[in-house]
Amino acid sequence: MKLQQQVRDLLGPADPARDAVVAPAPLTAHDVILRAEDATATPGGPAGRNASRRTVLVGAAAAVAVLGSAGVAQVLRNGAPTGAVPAQPLAGTVLEPVAYEVPAGVPAGPHLRALAARLVDGPPDESRGYYSYQRTRSWGGFATVSPEGYMMSFVRETREWVADDGRRWQDTTPLGVEFPDAASREYWSARPQSPSADPSATRPPEGIREIPRDLVERRLPADRAELARWLRADRPAGELAMRTYQLYSSFLVPRRTRADLLTILAEKPGFVWHGRVVDRAGRRGVAVTAELVPPPGQSPQRAQMLLVFHPSTGELLAYEYLETAPKHRVLHYLLVLDARRTDTVS
Amino acid sequence: MKPVGERGEDWFTSIYATHYPDIVRYGIRRLRDADAAAELAQDVFVVAWRRRSEVPERPLPWLYTVARHTLANRWRHGRSQPTPLPLADANQVPGRLVEPEALASIVDLRRALRALPEADQEILRLVGWEDLSVGDAAVVLGCSRSAAAVRLFRARRRLRSVLAASTPVPDSRPASAHV
């Protein structure tokens, strides 16, 4: 008890929330219950009660959060994007989907097996060091959604180091504004002070900082069977595609595991081969897609998950979450620009 | 909206009214702005309703646990994260009148805290700011009470070491610049 009081006495004056006045909750308890009960509820909650805009997770993160009950991320209200492009649009890109060599696609199984059979070593296999290192660039992921459904998000580059003992460091650099469609850019351009979807996106970079460890130990699946369990290979192909993205977000994936992964994907019905593509970094890769479809009677939203693999090493180069209905727009895109081991956090 | 046992809307309204500010403050201490903290609190109470059968009689440590997991999941899966731990921001000073000497010590303290490993920071925040007992902090951290007590002891010792080793902050500005 004495120690606890000493800590309180020591830290109390530095408490950032010590004098914070907490604003009334934007949702009533009843609204929160409705939101919790409604698996397909929009994050903003019932109309009229919520704030004029909300920041939401879109793409894989949001989809993962709701897949267990709803199937597909429901992140948008119904928008009505119309009108001409404004004379002075807000600076920022409108994200376009990746173009395919084979638009209609063919079953991916044979192609993925062939790729798995010819993999060569890549940087994760050839590098050495105490830290796993990954550099990514993402579009979307965290977005501001207007009450009408118009979205605005940010491009950002992230570097992350993970030590073998589980400590983690991250460095995030905001690179600009992006929109999933022209109507959203038009909408937000008309606002003299467009809000920030993520406050960190409009601040200067902070440099490298340690971030919380994972709450559970991260361990790369040891063999194909364990990998299949980790990926939840019994689930539909669209979910398997998202788990693939999460696998690469969580680990440096060695060649053997990459081959196992491609073999598991090859055995899963629903993956479509689109041949050669060029990712947003200008790198050549090969692409597969899988549809993400909610259970019958639930959300009307449909999505397509795209995975771009390196044609020789089989590493994941890019991931795209494309909403295909009710709107056609990219909600999340990620490039894995560098993945290897290193001895330095810098 | 079927209640679980006696846990219907009245029960939920009560814990929401009682603990919503606690969870928002938890967020303010770890996120960069009040909007993000309010978002976090809403997410926590959505989970609380869905898992109401698991909420203990004293719900606050459990709610902090959910908040901690929610933040960690955002970091892990979103990557486009709410930026936590603004502890070293010299500009982030209390919103009340503070003597210049006290302000400098607050800035030093936040910098020292940020210099610690994340695990040390969290046990110190839970006890020092969330005002939890060691036992309740152990619930949040998912460890035994004795393990939490040892963590707290060592974290406090390391904090004092960092504070003792720190030199005066060269760029700390007078309180009048901020208040």
JSON list of C-alpha atoms in Angstrom, two decimals, chain A residues 113-270:
[
{"chain": "A", "resi": 113, "resn": "ARG", "atom": "CA", "xyz": [1.17, -24.68, -56.65]},
{"chain": "A", "resi": 114, "resn": "ALA", "atom": "CA", "xyz": [3.60, -23.93, -59.43]},
{"chain": "A", "resi": 115, "resn": "LEU", "atom": "CA", "xyz": [4.74, -20.79, -57.68]},
{"chain": "A", "resi": 116, "resn": "ALA", "atom": "CA", "xyz": [5.18, -22.67, -54.40]},
{"chain": "A", "resi": 117, "resn": "ALA", "atom": "CA", "xyz": [7.34, -25.23, -56.16]},
{"chain": "A", "resi": 118, "resn": "ARG", "atom": "CA", "xyz": [9.80, -22.74, -57.62]},
{"chain": "A", "resi": 119, "resn": "LEU", "atom": "CA", "xyz": [10.35, -20.31, -54.76]},
{"chain": "A", "resi": 120, "resn": "VAL", "atom": "CA", "xyz": [13.79, -18.89, -54.19]},
{"chain": "A", "resi": 121, "resn": "ASP", "atom": "CA", "xyz": [15.22, -17.17, -51.12]},
{"chain": "A", "resi": 122, "resn": "GLY", "atom": "CA", "xyz": [14.34, -13.54, -50.50]},
{"chain": "A", "resi": 123, "resn": "PRO", "atom": "CA", "xyz": [15.55, -10.89, -48.06]},
{"chain": "A", "resi": 124, "resn": "PRO", "atom": "CA", "xyz": [13.83, -12.51, -45.04]},
{"chain": "A", "resi": 125, "resn": "ASP", "atom": "CA", "xyz": [15.83, -15.67, -45.73]},
{"chain": "A", "resi": 126, "resn": "GLU", "atom": "CA", "xyz": [19.15, -14.08, -46.57]},
{"chain": "A", "resi": 127, "resn": "SER", "atom": "CA", "xyz": [19.39, -11.37, -43.91]},
{"chain": "A", "resi": 128, "resn": "ARG", "atom": "CA", "xyz": [20.53, -11.76, -40.32]},
{"chain": "A", "resi": 129, "resn": "GLY", "atom": "CA", "xyz": [20.01, -9.66, -37.20]},
{"chain": "A", "resi": 130, "resn": "TYR", "atom": "CA", "xyz": [18.34, -9.33, -33.83]},
{"chain": "A", "resi": 131, "resn": "TYR", "atom": "CA", "xyz": [15.27, -7.51, -35.11]},
{"chain": "A", "resi": 132, "resn": "SER", "atom": "CA", "xyz": [12.58, -8.34, -37.62]},
{"chain": "A", "resi": 133, "resn": "TYR", "atom": "CA", "xyz": [12.10, -5.25, -39.72]},
{"chain": "A", "resi": 134, "resn": "GLN", "atom": "CA", "xyz": [9.28, -4.27, -42.04]},
{"chain": "A", "resi": 135, "resn": "ARG", "atom": "CA", "xyz": [8.58, -1.11, -43.99]},
{"chain": "A", "resi": 136, "resn": "THR", "atom": "CA", "xyz": [5.09, -0.66, -45.37]},
{"chain": "A", "resi": 137, "resn": "ARG", "atom": "CA", "xyz": [3.09, 2.02, -47.07]},
{"chain": "A", "resi": 138, "resn": "SER", "atom": "CA", "xyz": [-0.67, 2.08, -46.67]},
{"chain": "A", "resi": 139, "resn": "TRP", "atom": "CA", "xyz": [-3.63, 3.89, -48.14]},
{"chain": "A", "resi": 140, "resn": "GLY", "atom": "CA", "xyz": [-6.82, 3.95, -46.12]},
{"chain": "A", "resi": 141, "resn": "GLY", "atom": "CA", "xyz": [-7.16, 1.76, -43.07]},
{"chain": "A", "resi": 142, "resn": "PHE", "atom": "CA", "xyz": [-8.28, 4.60, -40.82]},
{"chain": "A", "resi": 143, "resn": "ALA", "atom": "CA", "xyz": [-10.81, 6.94, -42.43]},
{"chain": "A", "resi": 144, "resn": "THR", "atom": "CA", "xyz": [-13.06, 9.81, -41.58]},
{"chain": "A", "resi": 145, "resn": "VAL", "atom": "CA", "xyz": [-16.61, 9.21, -42.76]},
{"chain": "A", "resi": 146, "resn": "SER", "atom": "CA", "xyz": [-19.05, 12.06, -43.18]},
{"chain": "A", "resi": 147, "resn": "PRO", "atom": "CA", "xyz": [-22.69, 11.56, -42.21]},
{"chain": "A", "resi": 148, "resn": "GLU", "atom": "CA", "xyz": [-23.39, 11.18, -45.93]},
{"chain": "A", "resi": 149, "resn": "GLY", "atom": "CA", "xyz": [-20.78, 8.46, -46.31]},
{"chain": "A", "resi": 150, "resn": "TYR", "atom": "CA", "xyz": [-17.91, 10.34, -47.93]},
{"chain": "A", "resi": 151, "resn": "MET", "atom": "CA", "xyz": [-14.52, 9.11, -46.82]},
{"chain": "A", "resi": 152, "resn": "MET", "atom": "CA", "xyz": [-11.13, 10.67, -46.39]},
{"chain": "A", "resi": 153, "resn": "SER", "atom": "CA", "xyz": [-8.00, 8.95, -45.28]},
{"chain": "A", "resi": 154, "resn": "PHE", "atom": "CA", "xyz": [-4.23, 9.18, -45.38]},
{"chain": "A", "resi": 155, "resn": "VAL", "atom": "CA", "xyz": [-1.24, 7.64, -47.00]},
{"chain": "A", "resi": 156, "resn": "ARG", "atom": "CA", "xyz": [1.42, 6.77, -44.50]},
{"chain": "A", "resi": 157, "resn": "GLU", "atom": "CA", "xyz": [4.65, 4.90, -44.36]},
{"chain": "A", "resi": 158, "resn": "THR", "atom": "CA", "xyz": [5.45, 2.77, -41.34]},
{"chain": "A", "resi": 159, "resn": "ARG", "atom": "CA", "xyz": [8.65, 1.13, -40.22]},
{"chain": "A", "resi": 160, "resn": "GLU", "atom": "CA", "xyz": [8.49, -1.46, -37.48]},
{"chain": "A", "resi": 161, "resn": "TRP", "atom": "CA", "xyz": [11.12, -3.41, -35.65]},
{"chain": "A", "resi": 162, "resn": "VAL", "atom": "CA", "xyz": [10.36, -6.40, -33.45]},
{"chain": "A", "resi": 163, "resn": "ALA", "atom": "CA", "xyz": [13.05, -7.82, -31.20]},
{"chain": "A", "resi": 164, "resn": "ASP", "atom": "CA", "xyz": [13.26, -11.48, -30.45]},
{"chain": "A", "resi": 165, "resn": "ASP", "atom": "CA", "xyz": [12.19, -10.74, -26.87]},
{"chain": "A", "resi": 166, "resn": "GLY", "atom": "CA", "xyz": [8.94, -9.17, -28.09]},
{"chain": "A", "resi": 167, "resn": "ARG", "atom": "CA", "xyz": [9.79, -5.48, -27.72]},
{"chain": "A", "resi": 168, "resn": "ARG", "atom": "CA", "xyz": [8.60, -3.39, -30.63]},
{"chain": "A", "resi": 169, "resn": "TRP", "atom": "CA", "xyz": [9.38, -0.01, -32.10]},
{"chain": "A", "resi": 170, "resn": "GLN", "atom": "CA", "xyz": [7.58, 1.92, -34.78]},
{"chain": "A", "resi": 171, "resn": "ASP", "atom": "CA", "xyz": [8.12, 4.99, -36.89]},
{"chain": "A", "resi": 172, "resn": "THR", "atom": "CA", "xyz": [5.19, 6.36, -38.89]},
{"chain": "A", "resi": 173, "resn": "THR", "atom": "CA", "xyz": [5.39, 9.10, -41.49]},
{"chain": "A", "resi": 174, "resn": "PRO", "atom": "CA", "xyz": [2.22, 10.66, -42.91]},
{"chain": "A", "resi": 175, "resn": "LEU", "atom": "CA", "xyz": [2.54, 11.22, -46.65]},
{"chain": "A", "resi": 176, "resn": "GLY", "atom": "CA", "xyz": [-0.70, 12.82, -47.75]},
{"chain": "A", "resi": 177, "resn": "VAL", "atom": "CA", "xyz": [-4.45, 12.68, -48.07]},
{"chain": "A", "resi": 178, "resn": "GLU", "atom": "CA", "xyz": [-6.28, 10.09, -50.12]},
{"chain": "A", "resi": 179, "resn": "PHE", "atom": "CA", "xyz": [-9.87, 9.31, -51.03]},
{"chain": "A", "resi": 180, "resn": "PRO", "atom": "CA", "xyz": [-11.57, 6.13, -52.13]},
{"chain": "A", "resi": 181, "resn": "ASP", "atom": "CA", "xyz": [-13.53, 7.94, -54.84]},
{"chain": "A", "resi": 182, "resn": "ALA", "atom": "CA", "xyz": [-13.80, 11.26, -56.62]},
{"chain": "A", "resi": 183, "resn": "ALA", "atom": "CA", "xyz": [-17.07, 12.09, -54.91]},
{"chain": "A", "resi": 184, "resn": "SER", "atom": "CA", "xyz": [-15.39, 11.90, -51.53]},
{"chain": "A", "resi": 185, "resn": "ARG", "atom": "CA", "xyz": [-12.61, 14.20, -52.69]},
{"chain": "A", "resi": 186, "resn": "GLU", "atom": "CA", "xyz": [-15.21, 16.61, -54.00]},
{"chain": "A", "resi": 187, "resn": "TYR", "atom": "CA", "xyz": [-17.11, 16.50, -50.74]},
{"chain": "A", "resi": 188, "resn": "TRP", "atom": "CA", "xyz": [-14.09, 17.08, -48.52]},
{"chain": "A", "resi": 189, "resn": "SER", "atom": "CA", "xyz": [-12.68, 19.72, -50.87]},
{"chain": "A", "resi": 190, "resn": "ALA", "atom": "CA", "xyz": [-15.76, 21.81, -50.24]},
{"chain": "A", "resi": 191, "resn": "ARG", "atom": "CA", "xyz": [-14.97, 21.90, -46.55]},
{"chain": "A", "resi": 192, "resn": "PRO", "atom": "CA", "xyz": [-12.73, 24.82, -45.67]},
{"chain": "A", "resi": 193, "resn": "GLN", "atom": "CA", "xyz": [-11.21, 22.88, -42.82]},
{"chain": "A", "resi": 194, "resn": "SER", "atom": "CA", "xyz": [-11.32, 19.24, -43.63]},
{"chain": "A", "resi": 195, "resn": "PRO", "atom": "CA", "xyz": [-11.04, 17.16, -40.50]},
{"chain": "A", "resi": 196, "resn": "SER", "atom": "CA", "xyz": [-8.24, 14.80, -39.84]},
{"chain": "A", "resi": 197, "resn": "ALA", "atom": "CA", "xyz": [-9.12, 11.14, -40.00]},
{"chain": "A", "resi": 198, "resn": "ASP", "atom": "CA", "xyz": [-6.23, 10.37, -37.77]},
{"chain": "A", "resi": 199, "resn": "PRO", "atom": "CA", "xyz": [-4.61, 13.16, -35.78]},
{"chain": "A", "resi": 200, "resn": "SER", "atom": "CA", "xyz": [-1.22, 11.57, -36.21]},
{"chain": "A", "resi": 201, "resn": "ALA", "atom": "CA", "xyz": [-1.51, 11.99, -39.95]},
{"chain": "A", "resi": 202, "resn": "THR", "atom": "CA", "xyz": [-1.29, 15.75, -39.81]},
{"chain": "A", "resi": 203, "resn": "ARG", "atom": "CA", "xyz": [1.52, 15.96, -37.30]},
{"chain": "A", "resi": 204, "resn": "PRO", "atom": "CA", "xyz": [5.17, 15.91, -38.19]},
{"chain": "A", "resi": 205, "resn": "PRO", "atom": "CA", "xyz": [6.86, 12.54, -37.76]},
{"chain": "A", "resi": 206, "resn": "GLU", "atom": "CA", "xyz": [7.80, 11.76, -34.19]},
{"chain": "A", "resi": 207, "resn": "GLY", "atom": "CA", "xyz": [10.62, 9.41, -34.93]},
{"chain": "A", "resi": 208, "resn": "ILE", "atom": "CA", "xyz": [11.08, 5.92, -33.66]},
{"chain": "A", "resi": 209, "resn": "ARG", "atom": "CA", "xyz": [9.25, 5.04, -30.47]},
{"chain": "A", "resi": 210, "resn": "GLU", "atom": "CA", "xyz": [8.60, 1.90, -28.54]},
{"chain": "A", "resi": 211, "resn": "ILE", "atom": "CA", "xyz": [5.05, 0.61, -28.78]},
{"chain": "A", "resi": 212, "resn": "PRO", "atom": "CA", "xyz": [3.16, -1.83, -26.58]},
{"chain": "A", "resi": 213, "resn": "ARG", "atom": "CA", "xyz": [4.07, -5.44, -26.87]},
{"chain": "A", "resi": 214, "resn": "ASP", "atom": "CA", "xyz": [1.58, -7.93, -28.14]},
{"chain": "A", "resi": 215, "resn": "LEU", "atom": "CA", "xyz": [-0.64, -9.25, -25.41]},
{"chain": "A", "resi": 216, "resn": "VAL", "atom": "CA", "xyz": [-0.01, -12.78, -26.52]},
{"chain": "A", "resi": 217, "resn": "GLU", "atom": "CA", "xyz": [3.25, -14.20, -27.68]},
{"chain": "A", "resi": 218, "resn": "ARG", "atom": "CA", "xyz": [3.71, -14.09, -31.42]},
{"chain": "A", "resi": 219, "resn": "ARG", "atom": "CA", "xyz": [5.15, -17.28, -32.83]},
{"chain": "A", "resi": 220, "resn": "LEU", "atom": "CA", "xyz": [5.39, -18.20, -36.46]},
{"chain": "A", "resi": 221, "resn": "PRO", "atom": "CA", "xyz": [3.43, -21.38, -37.18]},
{"chain": "A", "resi": 222, "resn": "ALA", "atom": "CA", "xyz": [5.89, -24.25, -37.15]},
{"chain": "A", "resi": 223, "resn": "ASP", "atom": "CA", "xyz": [4.52, -26.40, -39.97]},
{"chain": "A", "resi": 224, "resn": "ARG", "atom": "CA", "xyz": [1.83, -26.51, -42.62]},
{"chain": "A", "resi": 225, "resn": "ALA", "atom": "CA", "xyz": [-0.82, -27.92, -40.31]},
{"chain": "A", "resi": 226, "resn": "GLU", "atom": "CA", "xyz": [-0.20, -25.24, -37.71]},
{"chain": "A", "resi": 227, "resn": "LEU", "atom": "CA", "xyz": [-0.15, -22.60, -40.42]},
{"chain": "A", "resi": 228, "resn": "ALA", "atom": "CA", "xyz": [-3.50, -23.83, -41.73]},
{"chain": "A", "resi": 229, "resn": "ARG", "atom": "CA", "xyz": [-4.95, -23.47, -38.23]},
{"chain": "A", "resi": 230, "resn": "TRP", "atom": "CA", "xyz": [-3.44, -19.99, -37.87]},
{"chain": "A", "resi": 231, "resn": "LEU", "atom": "CA", "xyz": [-4.91, -18.97, -41.21]},
{"chain": "A", "resi": 232, "resn": "ARG", "atom": "CA", "xyz": [-8.26, -20.55, -40.38]},
{"chain": "A", "resi": 233, "resn": "ALA", "atom": "CA", "xyz": [-8.08, -22.40, -43.64]},
{"chain": "A", "resi": 234, "resn": "ASP", "atom": "CA", "xyz": [-11.51, -23.88, -43.11]},
{"chain": "A", "resi": 235, "resn": "ARG", "atom": "CA", "xyz": [-13.05, -20.43, -43.58]},
{"chain": "A", "resi": 236, "resn": "PRO", "atom": "CA", "xyz": [-13.99, -18.95, -46.98]},
{"chain": "A", "resi": 237, "resn": "ALA", "atom": "CA", "xyz": [-11.27, -17.80, -49.36]},
{"chain": "A", "resi": 238, "resn": "GLY", "atom": "CA", "xyz": [-11.87, -14.11, -48.71]},
{"chain": "A", "resi": 239, "resn": "GLU", "atom": "CA", "xyz": [-11.16, -14.54, -45.02]},
{"chain": "A", "resi": 240, "resn": "LEU", "atom": "CA", "xyz": [-8.12, -16.64, -45.82]},
{"chain": "A", "resi": 241, "resn": "ALA", "atom": "CA", "xyz": [-6.82, -13.77, -47.94]},
{"chain": "A", "resi": 242, "resn": "MET", "atom": "CA", "xyz": [-7.18, -11.40, -45.02]},
{"chain": "A", "resi": 243, "resn": "ARG", "atom": "CA", "xyz": [-5.39, -13.81, -42.72]},
{"chain": "A", "resi": 244, "resn": "THR", "atom": "CA", "xyz": [-2.61, -13.96, -45.28]},
{"chain": "A", "resi": 245, "resn": "TYR", "atom": "CA", "xyz": [-2.27, -10.21, -45.02]},
{"chain": "A", "resi": 246, "resn": "GLN", "atom": "CA", "xyz": [-2.21, -10.52, -41.24]},
{"chain": "A", "resi": 247, "resn": "LEU", "atom": "CA", "xyz": [0.42, -13.24, -41.39]},
{"chain": "A", "resi": 248, "resn": "TYR", "atom": "CA", "xyz": [2.72, -10.92, -43.28]},
{"chain": "A", "resi": 249, "resn": "SER", "atom": "CA", "xyz": [1.83, -8.08, -40.93]},
{"chain": "A", "resi": 250, "resn": "SER", "atom": "CA", "xyz": [2.83, -10.19, -37.96]},
{"chain": "A", "resi": 251, "resn": "PHE", "atom": "CA", "xyz": [5.93, -12.08, -39.08]},
{"chain": "A", "resi": 252, "resn": "LEU", "atom": "CA", "xyz": [8.86, -12.22, -41.38]},
{"chain": "A", "resi": 253, "resn": "VAL", "atom": "CA", "xyz": [7.74, -15.19, -43.42]},
{"chain": "A", "resi": 254, "resn": "PRO", "atom": "CA", "xyz": [10.55, -17.58, -44.42]},
{"chain": "A", "resi": 255, "resn": "ARG", "atom": "CA", "xyz": [10.61, -19.46, -47.71]},
{"chain": "A", "resi": 256, "resn": "ARG", "atom": "CA", "xyz": [9.35, -22.74, -46.30]},
{"chain": "A", "resi": 257, "resn": "THR", "atom": "CA", "xyz": [6.35, -21.04, -44.72]},
{"chain": "A", "resi": 258, "resn": "ARG", "atom": "CA", "xyz": [5.72, -19.07, -47.90]},
{"chain": "A", "resi": 259, "resn": "ALA", "atom": "CA", "xyz": [5.59, -22.31, -49.84]},
{"chain": "A", "resi": 260, "resn": "ASP", "atom": "CA", "xyz": [3.23, -23.84, -47.29]},
{"chain": "A", "resi": 261, "resn": "LEU", "atom": "CA", "xyz": [1.04, -20.75, -47.46]},
{"chain": "A", "resi": 262, "resn": "LEU", "atom": "CA", "xyz": [0.79, -20.81, -51.24]},
{"chain": "A", "resi": 263, "resn": "THR", "atom": "CA", "xyz": [-0.02, -24.51, -51.13]},
{"chain": "A", "resi": 264, "resn": "ILE", "atom": "CA", "xyz": [-2.81, -23.91, -48.61]},
{"chain": "A", "resi": 265, "resn": "LEU", "atom": "CA", "xyz": [-4.22, -21.13, -50.76]},
{"chain": "A", "resi": 266, "resn": "ALA", "atom": "CA", "xyz": [-3.97, -23.35, -53.82]},
{"chain": "A", "resi": 267, "resn": "GLU", "atom": "CA", "xyz": [-6.11, -25.97, -52.15]},
{"chain": "A", "resi": 268, "resn": "LYS", "atom": "CA", "xyz": [-8.80, -23.47, -51.21]},
{"chain": "A", "resi": 269, "resn": "PRO", "atom": "CA", "xyz": [-11.63, -23.03, -53.71]},
{"chain": "A", "resi": 270, "resn": "GLY", "atom": "CA", "xyz": [-12.47, -19.43, -54.42]}
]
